[in-house]
C-alpha cells in the first residue's frame, strides 16, 4: 500500500510536468505501444537463452523523464489489467521498481554520466547504456529492500539481495547494450526526436545557425567531487563513528523511554547495519552506500524531470 | 465492476497466510461468476501459462526457504528424502493461491468488460485522462507494432541472418531504433488524422456510454460481481 501511494504521487508529479503540447498524445500513445511491443521481443544472449528489455532509460532519454515514466506506467498498467500479468495489488510496487527507479533513477544516472563523457553522440550513447545497466541493478536492489519490509516468505535478506542484484547485474548488460545501440540508431536518423540530449548537442541536432556554441561551465568537477565525498563518508568514515548514543538517544535511555523493546518490523538497514551481513564494517558500508546511491538517483531524477528543458 | 474486482484482489492479498478455507471459498465464487460470464477453460489455461514461471518459483521457495524442514511423504518407499521448508511451503501455498485468484479475477474483468468497457470504467474511476488515452493507444496499436517487429525478423531471416548471440545485437538494435522513429512518425500522422476529424485534445465523453453486453453472459456477470469482494472480505476477516 505504501509503495502504491508513493508511486501514485510520483506519477502524478510526472503527469503534471508532462506538457501535452510538447508531444501530441498520439505520438505518446505510439511510443507507449512501441515500448509495449518492444518489451515482448526477445533478443538472443547466448546458447539458446534470450532476454527482454524494460526500456526505462531508453524511454526517459527519448521522451524525457516525465513522459517516459507515464509511458512505462501505462505499459505496466496494461499488462496488469488487460493481460493479468502483473497482479493488481502489486501495481504500486511494480510501477515503483520497473517504472520509477528505472526512468527517474536511470535518467539521473544518465545525466550524471553524460557530464562525465565527451559532449558528442558517442558520449550520449555511452552514458545512456551505462545508465540503463545501472537502472536494472538499482531496480533489483529496490525490490530486495522492499522484499524485506513487506514479504510473506522467510528468505534471509542477504540471500535475496545478493542473488537479485547479482543476477540483474548480468541481465542489465543486455539492457545497457540494447539501450545504447537503439539510441545510436535513432540519433543517426532523427536526433531531434531525442529529448534527452544536452542543450549543446540539441542545438547541433537542430542545426541552428547561431554561431559558435557557448559552452557552459560544466560543474563536472563539483558534481563528481560531491558524489565521491558522499560515498567515502558513507562507507569509510562512518566506520569510525562513535557507537555511543547521541543526545536524543541518551535522554531517552536516561528517562527509560522504552528503547529496550524489539522493533516491530526488522528493517533491512536498521541501525545502519545490513541485515544478514556478518562482517560489521562491510555491513555498515553496504548500508551507507546503498542509501546514498538510491536516494541520490531517485531524487535527482525527480528534480530533472520537473525542470523545463530549454531548447535553442 | 472494476471496483468489485479490484476490491476482491486487494482482499485476497490481505487474507492471512494459510487461510485455506477462505481461499477455497474465494475460488468457488470466482469460478461461479466466470461460469456465468461464459469464460471457457481454454482462456483460463492460457492465463495460467503466463503465471507458470511464478508458480515454479513458489515451488522453489517451498523447497529452499529457511526454517524447519518437514517431510511431506513421511516414510513412503524411497521418498523419505523429500523435504520442504514448512514456513516456505506455507508461504508458497499462500502466494500461489493469491496469484491464481488475482490472475483469474483479472481475466474475468477483461473478458466481461471488453477493452472499450475497461477504458470506460477507468475513466469513471478518474484515472488521469492522459493515461487512459495512452492505454487506448497501446491496446489499439500494439498489435501493429508487434507485426512490425515480426516483419523485421522475417526480413532478416529472408536475407539469411538469424541473430543467435549477444554479439548479434547491433543489427537488432539498429532496426529497433528505426522502428521507433517509424512509430513516432506514425503517431504524428495519427494525430494529424485525428485533428482533421475534429479531435481537440479531450477524450470524448461518449466513452462512458457503451453497451454493457460485451459477450453472452457479460451483463449477468457484471451484476453478480459484487459478490466477490463480499466473500473475500468475510474470508479475510475470519481467516
Coordinates of C-alpha atoms in Angstrom, one line a residue:
Chain A
X1 CA 0.0 0.0 0.0
X2 CA 2.8 2.4 0.9
X3 CA 4.5 1.8 -2.5
X4 CA 1.2 2.4 -4.2
X5 CA 0.9 5.8 -2.5
X6 CA 4.4 6.7 -3.3
X7 CA 4.2 5.5 -6.9
X8 CA 0.9 7.3 -7.4
X9 CA 2.4 10.6 -6.1
X10 CA 5.4 10.3 -8.3
X11 CA 3.3 9.5 -11.4
X12 CA 1.1 12.5 -10.6
X13 CA 4.2 14.7 -10.5
X14 CA 5.3 13.3 -13.8
X15 CA 1.9 13.9 -15.3
X16 CA 1.9 17.5 -14.2
X17 CA 5.3 18.2 -15.7
X18 CA 4.4 16.4 -18.9
X19 CA 3.3 19.2 -21.3
X20 CA 0.8 17.9 -23.8
X21 CA 1.8 20.3 -26.4
X22 CA 5.4 19.1 -26.2
X23 CA 4.3 15.8 -27.8
X24 CA 0.9 15.2 -29.3
X25 CA -1.0 12.5 -27.4
X26 CA -1.0 10.2 -30.4
X27 CA 2.8 10.3 -30.5
X28 CA 3.0 9.4 -26.8
X29 CA 0.5 6.7 -27.5
X30 CA 2.5 5.2 -30.3
X31 CA 5.6 5.4 -28.1
X32 CA 3.7 3.5 -25.4
X33 CA 2.6 0.9 -27.9
X34 CA 6.2 0.7 -29.1
X35 CA 7.6 0.1 -25.6
X36 CA 4.9 -2.5 -25.0
X37 CA 5.7 -4.3 -28.2
X38 CA 9.5 -4.0 -27.7
X39 CA 9.2 -5.5 -24.3
X40 CA 7.8 -8.6 -25.9
X41 CA 10.7 -9.0 -28.3
X42 CA 13.3 -11.4 -27.1
X43 CA 16.9 -10.9 -28.1
X44 CA 19.4 -13.7 -28.0
X45 CA 22.0 -13.8 -25.4
X46 CA 23.9 -17.0 -25.8
X47 CA 23.3 -20.7 -26.4
X48 CA 19.6 -20.5 -26.7
X49 CA 18.8 -18.2 -23.9
X50 CA 17.2 -14.9 -24.6
X51 CA 16.3 -11.8 -22.8
X52 CA 13.9 -8.9 -22.8
X53 CA 14.5 -5.2 -22.2
X54 CA 12.5 -2.9 -19.9
X55 CA 13.3 0.2 -21.9
X56 CA 13.0 2.6 -18.9
X57 CA 16.1 4.6 -19.6
X58 CA 15.5 4.4 -23.3
X59 CA 12.0 5.9 -22.8
X60 CA 13.4 8.5 -20.5
X61 CA 16.1 9.6 -22.9
X62 CA 13.9 9.6 -26.0
X63 CA 10.8 11.2 -24.5
X64 CA 12.0 13.0 -21.4
X65 CA 11.8 11.5 -17.9
X66 CA 8.2 12.6 -17.1
X67 CA 6.7 11.3 -20.3
X68 CA 9.0 8.3 -20.1
X69 CA 7.6 7.4 -16.6
X70 CA 4.0 8.0 -17.8
X71 CA 4.6 5.7 -20.8
X72 CA 6.2 3.0 -18.7
X73 CA 3.4 3.3 -16.1
X74 CA 0.8 2.9 -18.9
X75 CA 2.5 -0.2 -20.2
X76 CA 2.7 -1.7 -16.7
X77 CA -1.0 -0.9 -16.2
X78 CA -1.9 -2.5 -19.5
X79 CA 0.0 -5.6 -18.6
X80 CA -1.6 -5.8 -15.2
X81 CA -5.2 -5.0 -16.2
X82 CA -5.6 -6.5 -19.6
X83 CA -3.2 -9.4 -19.5
X84 CA -3.4 -10.0 -15.8
X85 CA 0.3 -10.3 -16.0
X86 CA 1.4 -8.2 -13.0
X87 CA -1.2 -8.5 -10.3
X88 CA -3.3 -5.5 -9.4
X89 CA -2.2 -5.2 -5.8
X90 CA 1.4 -5.3 -6.8
X91 CA 0.9 -2.3 -9.2
X92 CA 2.3 0.3 -6.8
X93 CA 5.3 -1.9 -6.2
X94 CA 5.8 -2.8 -9.9
X95 CA 5.5 0.8 -11.0
X96 CA 8.0 1.8 -8.4
X97 CA 10.6 -0.7 -9.3
X98 CA 10.2 -1.0 -13.0
X99 CA 8.9 2.5 -13.7
X100 CA 10.2 5.0 -11.3
X101 CA 13.5 3.6 -10.4
X102 CA 14.4 2.8 -14.0
X103 CA 13.1 6.1 -15.5
X104 CA 13.8 8.7 -12.9
X105 CA 16.8 7.0 -11.2
X106 CA 18.2 5.9 -14.6
X107 CA 17.7 9.3 -16.1
X108 CA 19.6 10.9 -13.2
X109 CA 22.4 8.4 -13.7
X110 CA 22.3 9.3 -17.4
X111 CA 22.6 13.0 -16.7
X112 CA 25.5 12.5 -14.3
X113 CA 27.3 10.1 -16.7
X114 CA 26.7 12.4 -19.6
X115 CA 28.6 15.2 -17.9
X116 CA 31.5 12.8 -17.4
X117 CA 31.5 11.8 -21.1
X118 CA 32.6 13.9 -24.0
X119 CA 29.8 16.0 -25.3
X120 CA 29.2 14.1 -28.5
X121 CA 26.9 11.4 -29.8
X122 CA 29.0 8.6 -28.7
X123 CA 29.3 10.2 -25.2
X124 CA 25.5 10.3 -25.0
X125 CA 25.2 6.7 -26.2
X126 CA 27.7 5.5 -23.6
X127 CA 26.0 7.4 -20.9
X128 CA 22.6 6.0 -21.8
X129 CA 23.9 2.5 -22.0
X130 CA 25.7 2.6 -18.6
X131 CA 22.7 4.3 -17.0
X132 CA 20.4 1.5 -18.4
X133 CA 22.6 -1.1 -16.8
X134 CA 22.6 0.7 -13.6
X135 CA 18.8 1.1 -13.7
X136 CA 18.4 -2.7 -13.8
X137 CA 20.7 -3.2 -10.9
X138 CA 19.0 -0.5 -8.9
X139 CA 15.6 -1.9 -9.7
X140 CA 16.7 -5.3 -8.3
X141 CA 18.2 -3.6 -5.2
X142 CA 15.0 -1.7 -4.6
X143 CA 13.0 -4.9 -5.0
X144 CA 15.2 -6.6 -2.4
X145 CA 14.8 -3.8 0.0
X146 CA 11.1 -3.8 -0.3
X147 CA 11.0 -7.5 -0.1
X148 CA 12.3 -7.5 3.5
X149 CA 9.8 -4.9 4.6
X150 CA 6.8 -6.5 3.1
X151 CA 7.5 -10.1 2.2
X152 CA 5.4 -13.1 3.1
X153 CA 8.3 -15.5 2.7
X154 CA 11.1 -16.3 5.1
X155 CA 14.2 -16.0 2.9
X156 CA 17.1 -14.2 4.6
X157 CA 17.7 -10.7 3.2
X158 CA 21.3 -11.1 2.2
X159 CA 20.4 -14.1 0.1
X160 CA 17.7 -12.2 -1.7
X161 CA 19.8 -9.1 -2.1
X162 CA 22.8 -11.0 -3.3
X163 CA 21.0 -13.2 -5.8
X164 CA 18.7 -10.5 -7.1
X165 CA 21.4 -7.9 -7.6
X166 CA 23.9 -10.4 -8.8
X167 CA 21.7 -11.8 -11.5
X168 CA 20.4 -8.5 -12.6
X169 CA 23.9 -7.1 -12.8
X170 CA 24.3 -9.6 -15.6
X171 CA 20.9 -9.1 -17.1
X172 CA 21.5 -5.4 -17.1
X173 CA 24.3 -5.8 -19.5
X174 CA 21.8 -6.7 -22.2
X175 CA 19.6 -3.8 -21.3
X176 CA 22.6 -1.4 -21.4
X177 CA 23.8 -2.7 -24.7
X178 CA 20.4 -2.6 -26.3
X179 CA 19.6 0.9 -25.0
X180 CA 22.9 2.3 -26.2
X181 CA 22.6 0.7 -29.6
X182 CA 18.9 1.7 -30.2
X183 CA 19.7 5.2 -29.1
X184 CA 22.6 5.5 -31.5
X185 CA 20.3 4.3 -34.3
X186 CA 17.8 7.0 -33.5
X187 CA 20.5 9.6 -33.2
X188 CA 21.7 8.6 -36.6
X189 CA 18.4 9.2 -38.4
X190 CA 16.3 11.6 -36.3
X191 CA 18.4 13.2 -33.5
X192 CA 15.8 15.9 -33.0
X193 CA 13.4 13.3 -31.6
X194 CA 15.7 12.6 -28.6
X195 CA 14.6 14.9 -25.8
X196 CA 17.4 13.9 -23.5
X197 CA 20.2 15.4 -25.4
X198 CA 22.1 18.2 -23.6
X199 CA 21.5 21.7 -24.9
X200 CA 24.7 21.9 -26.8
X201 CA 24.0 18.7 -28.7
X202 CA 20.4 19.6 -29.2
X203 CA 21.4 22.8 -30.9
X204 CA 23.7 20.8 -33.1
X205 CA 20.9 18.4 -33.9
X206 CA 18.5 21.2 -34.8
X207 CA 21.3 22.8 -36.9
X208 CA 20.9 26.3 -35.6
X209 CA 22.9 29.0 -37.3
X210 CA 23.6 31.0 -34.2
X211 CA 27.4 31.0 -34.4
X212 CA 29.8 29.3 -32.0
X213 CA 28.1 27.3 -29.3
X214 CA 28.9 28.9 -26.0
X215 CA 30.0 26.1 -23.7
X216 CA 28.5 26.4 -20.2
X217 CA 30.9 26.0 -17.3
X218 CA 30.1 22.4 -16.7
X219 CA 30.2 21.8 -12.9
X220 CA 31.6 18.4 -13.6
X221 CA 34.3 18.6 -11.1
X222 CA 32.0 19.7 -8.4
X223 CA 29.5 17.0 -9.1
X224 CA 32.0 14.2 -9.2
X225 CA 33.7 15.5 -6.1
X226 CA 30.5 15.8 -4.2
X227 CA 29.5 12.2 -5.1
X228 CA 32.9 10.8 -4.2
X229 CA 32.9 12.6 -0.9
X230 CA 29.5 11.4 0.0
X231 CA 30.3 7.9 -0.9
X232 CA 33.6 8.0 1.1
X233 CA 31.9 9.4 4.1
X234 CA 29.0 6.9 4.0
X235 CA 31.2 3.9 3.6
X236 CA 34.6 4.6 5.2
X237 CA 34.3 7.5 7.6
X238 CA 31.1 6.1 9.1
X239 CA 33.1 3.1 10.3
X240 CA 34.7 5.4 12.8
X241 CA 31.5 6.9 14.1
X242 CA 31.0 6.6 17.7
X243 CA 28.8 3.9 19.0
X244 CA 27.7 5.9 22.0
X245 CA 24.1 7.1 21.9
X246 CA 23.6 10.6 20.5
X247 CA 21.9 13.3 22.5
X248 CA 18.4 12.2 21.9
X249 CA 19.0 8.6 22.5
X250 CA 20.9 9.4 25.7
X251 CA 18.0 11.4 27.0
X252 CA 15.6 8.6 26.1
X253 CA 17.6 6.0 27.7
X254 CA 18.1 8.1 30.9
X255 CA 14.4 8.6 31.2
X256 CA 13.7 5.0 30.4
X257 CA 11.6 5.6 27.3
X258 CA 11.2 2.1 26.0
X259 CA 14.3 1.7 23.9
X260 CA 14.5 -1.9 25.0
X261 CA 11.6 -3.2 23.1
X262 CA 12.4 -5.1 19.9
X263 CA 11.3 -3.3 16.8
X264 CA 8.0 -4.4 15.2
X265 CA 9.5 -4.6 11.8
X266 CA 13.0 -5.6 11.3
X267 CA 14.0 -3.1 8.6
X268 CA 16.9 -4.2 6.4
X269 CA 19.1 -1.3 7.2
X270 CA 18.1 -0.9 10.9
X271 CA 20.8 0.7 12.9
X272 CA 22.8 1.2 9.8
X273 CA 23.7 -2.4 9.6
X274 CA 22.8 -4.5 6.6
X275 CA 20.8 -7.4 8.0
X276 CA 22.4 -10.7 7.2
X277 CA 25.9 -9.4 6.6
X278 CA 28.0 -10.6 9.4
X279 CA 31.1 -8.5 9.0
X280 CA 30.2 -5.3 10.7
X281 CA 32.2 -2.9 8.7
X282 CA 31.1 -4.3 5.4
X283 CA 27.6 -4.3 6.5
X284 CA 27.8 -0.7 7.5
X285 CA 29.5 0.2 4.3
X286 CA 26.9 -1.5 2.1
X287 CA 24.1 0.1 4.0
X288 CA 25.6 3.6 3.7
X289 CA 26.5 3.2 0.1
X290 CA 23.1 1.8 -0.9
X291 CA 21.3 4.6 0.9
X292 CA 23.4 7.3 -0.8
X293 CA 23.0 5.8 -4.3
X294 CA 19.3 5.1 -4.2
X295 CA 18.4 8.4 -2.6
X296 CA 20.6 10.5 -4.8
X297 CA 19.4 8.9 -8.0
X298 CA 15.7 8.9 -7.3
X299 CA 15.7 12.5 -6.0
X300 CA 18.0 13.6 -8.8
X301 CA 15.7 12.1 -11.4
X302 CA 12.7 13.8 -9.8
X303 CA 14.5 17.1 -10.0
X304 CA 15.5 16.6 -13.6
X305 CA 12.0 15.6 -14.5
X306 CA 10.4 18.8 -13.1
X307 CA 12.8 21.1 -14.7
X308 CA 11.9 22.5 -18.1
X309 CA 14.2 21.6 -21.0
X310 CA 15.5 24.7 -22.6
X311 CA 15.6 24.4 -26.4
X312 CA 17.6 26.6 -28.7
Chain B
X1 CA -17.5 -3.9 -11.7
X2 CA -14.0 -2.6 -11.8
X3 CA -14.3 -1.6 -8.2
X4 CA -15.6 -5.0 -7.2
X5 CA -12.8 -6.9 -8.9
X6 CA -10.1 -4.6 -7.5
X7 CA -11.6 -4.9 -4.1
X8 CA -11.6 -8.6 -4.4
X9 CA -8.0 -8.8 -5.4
X10 CA -7.0 -6.5 -2.6
X11 CA -8.9 -8.5 0.0
X12 CA -7.4 -11.7 -1.3
X13 CA -4.0 -10.1 -0.9
X14 CA -4.7 -9.3 2.7
X15 CA -6.2 -12.7 3.6
X16 CA -3.9 -14.1 6.2
X17 CA -1.4 -16.8 5.1
X18 CA -2.7 -20.3 5.4
X19 CA -6.3 -19.4 5.3
X20 CA -7.1 -22.3 3.0
X21 CA -10.8 -22.2 3.7
X22 CA -11.1 -18.6 2.6
X23 CA -9.1 -19.2 -0.5
X24 CA -11.3 -22.2 -1.4
X25 CA -14.4 -20.1 -0.9
X26 CA -13.0 -17.3 -3.0
X27 CA -12.1 -19.7 -5.7
X28 CA -15.5 -21.2 -5.8
X29 CA -17.3 -17.9 -6.0
X30 CA -14.9 -16.7 -8.7
X31 CA -15.4 -19.8 -10.8
X32 CA -19.1 -19.3 -10.4
X33 CA -19.0 -15.8 -11.7
X34 CA -16.7 -16.9 -14.5
X35 CA -19.1 -19.6 -15.4
X36 CA -21.9 -17.0 -15.6
X37 CA -19.8 -14.9 -17.8
X38 CA -19.1 -17.8 -20.1
X39 CA -15.4 -17.7 -19.8
X40 CA -14.1 -21.0 -21.0
X41 CA -11.4 -23.2 -19.6
X42 CA -9.1 -22.5 -22.6
X43 CA -8.8 -18.9 -21.8
X44 CA -8.2 -19.8 -18.2
X45 CA -5.4 -22.2 -19.1
X46 CA -3.8 -19.5 -21.3
X47 CA -3.8 -17.2 -18.4
X48 CA -2.2 -19.9 -16.2
X49 CA 0.6 -20.3 -18.7
X50 CA 1.6 -16.7 -18.1
X51 CA 1.7 -17.5 -14.4
X52 CA 3.7 -20.6 -14.8
X53 CA 7.2 -19.1 -14.1
X54 CA 5.9 -17.6 -10.9
X55 CA 4.3 -20.8 -9.7
X56 CA 7.6 -22.5 -10.4
X57 CA 9.4 -20.0 -8.2
X58 CA 6.9 -20.7 -5.5
X59 CA 7.8 -24.4 -5.6
X60 CA 11.4 -23.5 -5.3
X61 CA 10.6 -21.2 -2.4
X62 CA 8.8 -24.1 -0.7
X63 CA 11.8 -26.3 -1.1
X64 CA 14.6 -24.0 -0.3
X65 CA 13.5 -21.4 2.2
X66 CA 15.0 -21.4 5.6
X67 CA 13.3 -22.6 8.8
X68 CA 12.4 -26.1 9.9
X69 CA 12.1 -28.9 7.5
X70 CA 9.2 -31.1 7.0
X71 CA 8.9 -34.4 5.2
X72 CA 5.6 -34.4 3.3
X73 CA 5.9 -38.1 2.2
X74 CA 6.9 -39.4 5.6
X75 CA 8.3 -42.8 5.3
X76 CA 6.9 -43.7 1.9
X77 CA 9.2 -46.1 0.0
X78 CA 12.1 -44.2 -1.5
X79 CA 10.6 -40.7 -1.0
X80 CA 11.6 -40.0 2.6
X81 CA 14.4 -37.8 1.5
X82 CA 12.0 -35.3 0.0
X83 CA 11.9 -32.4 2.4
X84 CA 10.5 -29.0 2.2
X85 CA 10.6 -26.0 4.5
X86 CA 7.5 -25.7 6.5
X87 CA 7.4 -22.0 6.6
X88 CA 8.4 -21.9 2.9
X89 CA 5.6 -24.2 2.0
X90 CA 3.1 -22.1 3.8
X91 CA 4.3 -19.0 2.1
X92 CA 4.4 -20.7 -1.2
X93 CA 0.9 -22.1 -1.0
X94 CA -0.4 -18.7 0.1
X95 CA 1.3 -16.9 -2.7
X96 CA 0.2 -19.4 -5.2
X97 CA -3.4 -19.1 -4.1
X98 CA -3.3 -15.3 -4.2
X99 CA -1.6 -15.3 -7.6
X100 CA -4.1 -17.7 -9.2
X101 CA -7.1 -15.9 -7.7
X102 CA -5.7 -12.5 -8.7
X103 CA -4.9 -13.5 -12.3
X104 CA -8.3 -15.2 -12.8
X105 CA -10.1 -12.1 -11.4
X106 CA -8.2 -10.0 -13.9
X107 CA -9.2 -12.4 -16.7
X108 CA -12.8 -12.1 -15.6
X109 CA -12.6 -8.3 -15.7
X110 CA -11.2 -8.1 -19.2
X111 CA -13.4 -10.8 -20.7
X112 CA -16.6 -9.3 -19.1
X113 CA -16.0 -5.7 -19.8
X114 CA -14.2 -5.9 -23.1
X115 CA -11.4 -3.4 -24.0
X116 CA -13.6 -0.4 -24.6
X117 CA -15.6 -1.2 -21.5
X118 CA -12.4 -1.4 -19.5
X119 CA -11.4 2.1 -20.7
X120 CA -14.8 3.5 -19.9
X121 CA -14.5 2.0 -16.4
X122 CA -11.1 3.5 -15.9
X123 CA -12.4 6.9 -17.0
X124 CA -15.2 6.6 -14.4
X125 CA -12.8 6.0 -11.6
X126 CA -11.0 9.1 -12.7
X127 CA -7.7 7.6 -13.8
X128 CA -5.8 10.6 -15.3
X129 CA -7.0 11.3 -18.9
X130 CA -3.6 11.1 -20.5
X131 CA -3.1 7.6 -19.1
X132 CA -6.5 6.4 -20.3
X133 CA -5.7 7.7 -23.7
X134 CA -2.3 6.1 -23.7
X135 CA -3.8 2.8 -22.7
X136 CA -6.3 3.1 -25.5
X137 CA -3.4 3.6 -28.0
X138 CA -1.5 0.7 -26.6
X139 CA -4.5 -1.6 -27.0
X140 CA -5.1 -0.3 -30.5
X141 CA -1.6 -0.2 -31.9
X142 CA 0.5 -2.7 -30.0
X143 CA -0.7 -5.3 -32.5
X144 CA 0.5 -3.2 -35.3
X145 CA 3.9 -2.7 -33.7
X146 CA 4.2 -6.4 -32.9
X147 CA 3.5 -7.0 -36.5
X148 CA 6.3 -4.6 -37.5
X149 CA 8.7 -6.4 -35.2
X150 CA 7.6 -9.7 -36.7
X151 CA 8.3 -8.4 -40.2
X152 CA 11.7 -7.3 -39.1
X153 CA 12.5 -10.8 -38.1
X154 CA 11.2 -12.2 -41.4
X155 CA 13.1 -9.6 -43.4
X156 CA 16.3 -10.6 -41.6
X157 CA 15.7 -14.3 -42.0
X158 CA 14.9 -13.9 -45.7
X159 CA 18.3 -12.2 -46.0
X160 CA 19.9 -15.2 -44.4
X161 CA 20.5 -13.6 -41.0
X162 CA 19.4 -15.2 -37.8
X163 CA 20.6 -13.5 -34.7
X164 CA 21.9 -16.1 -32.2
X165 CA 24.4 -14.5 -29.9
X166 CA 24.7 -11.3 -27.9
X167 CA 27.2 -10.1 -30.5
X168 CA 24.4 -10.2 -33.0
X169 CA 22.7 -7.4 -31.1
X170 CA 23.7 -4.4 -33.2
X171 CA 21.5 -5.1 -36.2
X172 CA 18.6 -5.9 -34.0
X173 CA 19.0 -2.7 -32.0
X174 CA 19.6 -0.6 -35.1
X175 CA 16.4 -1.9 -36.7
X176 CA 14.6 -1.3 -33.4
X177 CA 15.7 2.3 -33.5
X178 CA 14.4 2.7 -37.0
X179 CA 11.1 1.2 -35.8
X180 CA 10.9 3.7 -33.0
X181 CA 11.4 6.5 -35.5
X182 CA 8.7 5.0 -37.7
X183 CA 6.3 4.7 -34.8
X184 CA 7.0 8.3 -33.8
X185 CA 6.2 9.5 -37.3
X186 CA 3.1 7.2 -37.4
X187 CA 2.0 8.9 -34.2
X188 CA 2.3 12.3 -35.8
X189 CA 0.3 11.1 -38.8
X190 CA -2.4 9.7 -36.5
X191 CA -2.5 12.9 -34.6
X192 CA -3.0 14.9 -37.8
X193 CA -5.8 12.5 -38.9
X194 CA -7.5 12.8 -35.5
X195 CA -7.4 16.6 -35.6
X196 CA -8.7 16.6 -39.2
X197 CA -11.7 14.7 -37.8
X198 CA -12.3 17.1 -35.1
X199 CA -10.2 15.9 -32.2
X200 CA -9.4 18.8 -29.9
X201 CA -7.3 17.1 -27.2
X202 CA -10.1 15.8 -24.9
X203 CA -11.3 12.3 -24.5
X204 CA -14.8 12.1 -25.8
X205 CA -17.4 11.9 -23.0
X206 CA -19.3 9.3 -25.1
X207 CA -16.7 6.8 -24.0
X208 CA -18.8 6.5 -20.9
X209 CA -21.9 5.2 -22.6
X210 CA -21.2 1.9 -24.1
X211 CA -23.3 -1.2 -24.5
X212 CA -22.9 -3.4 -21.5
X213 CA -23.1 -6.8 -23.2
X214 CA -19.6 -7.4 -24.5
X215 CA -20.2 -11.1 -24.9
X216 CA -23.0 -13.5 -23.9
X217 CA -23.2 -13.6 -20.2
X218 CA -21.3 -10.3 -19.6
X219 CA -24.1 -8.3 -18.1
X220 CA -25.1 -11.1 -15.8
X221 CA -21.5 -11.5 -14.6
X222 CA -21.3 -7.7 -14.1
X223 CA -24.4 -7.8 -11.9
X224 CA -23.0 -10.7 -9.9
X225 CA -19.6 -9.2 -9.4
X226 CA -20.4 -7.5 -6.1
X227 CA -20.5 -11.0 -4.5
X228 CA -16.7 -11.4 -5.0
X229 CA -15.5 -8.7 -2.5
X230 CA -18.1 -9.8 0.0
X231 CA -16.9 -13.4 0.1
X232 CA -13.3 -12.3 0.1
X233 CA -14.0 -9.8 2.9
X234 CA -15.6 -12.4 5.0
X235 CA -12.7 -14.8 4.2
X236 CA -10.1 -12.2 5.1
X237 CA -11.7 -11.4 8.5
X238 CA -12.5 -15.0 9.5
X239 CA -9.1 -16.2 8.2

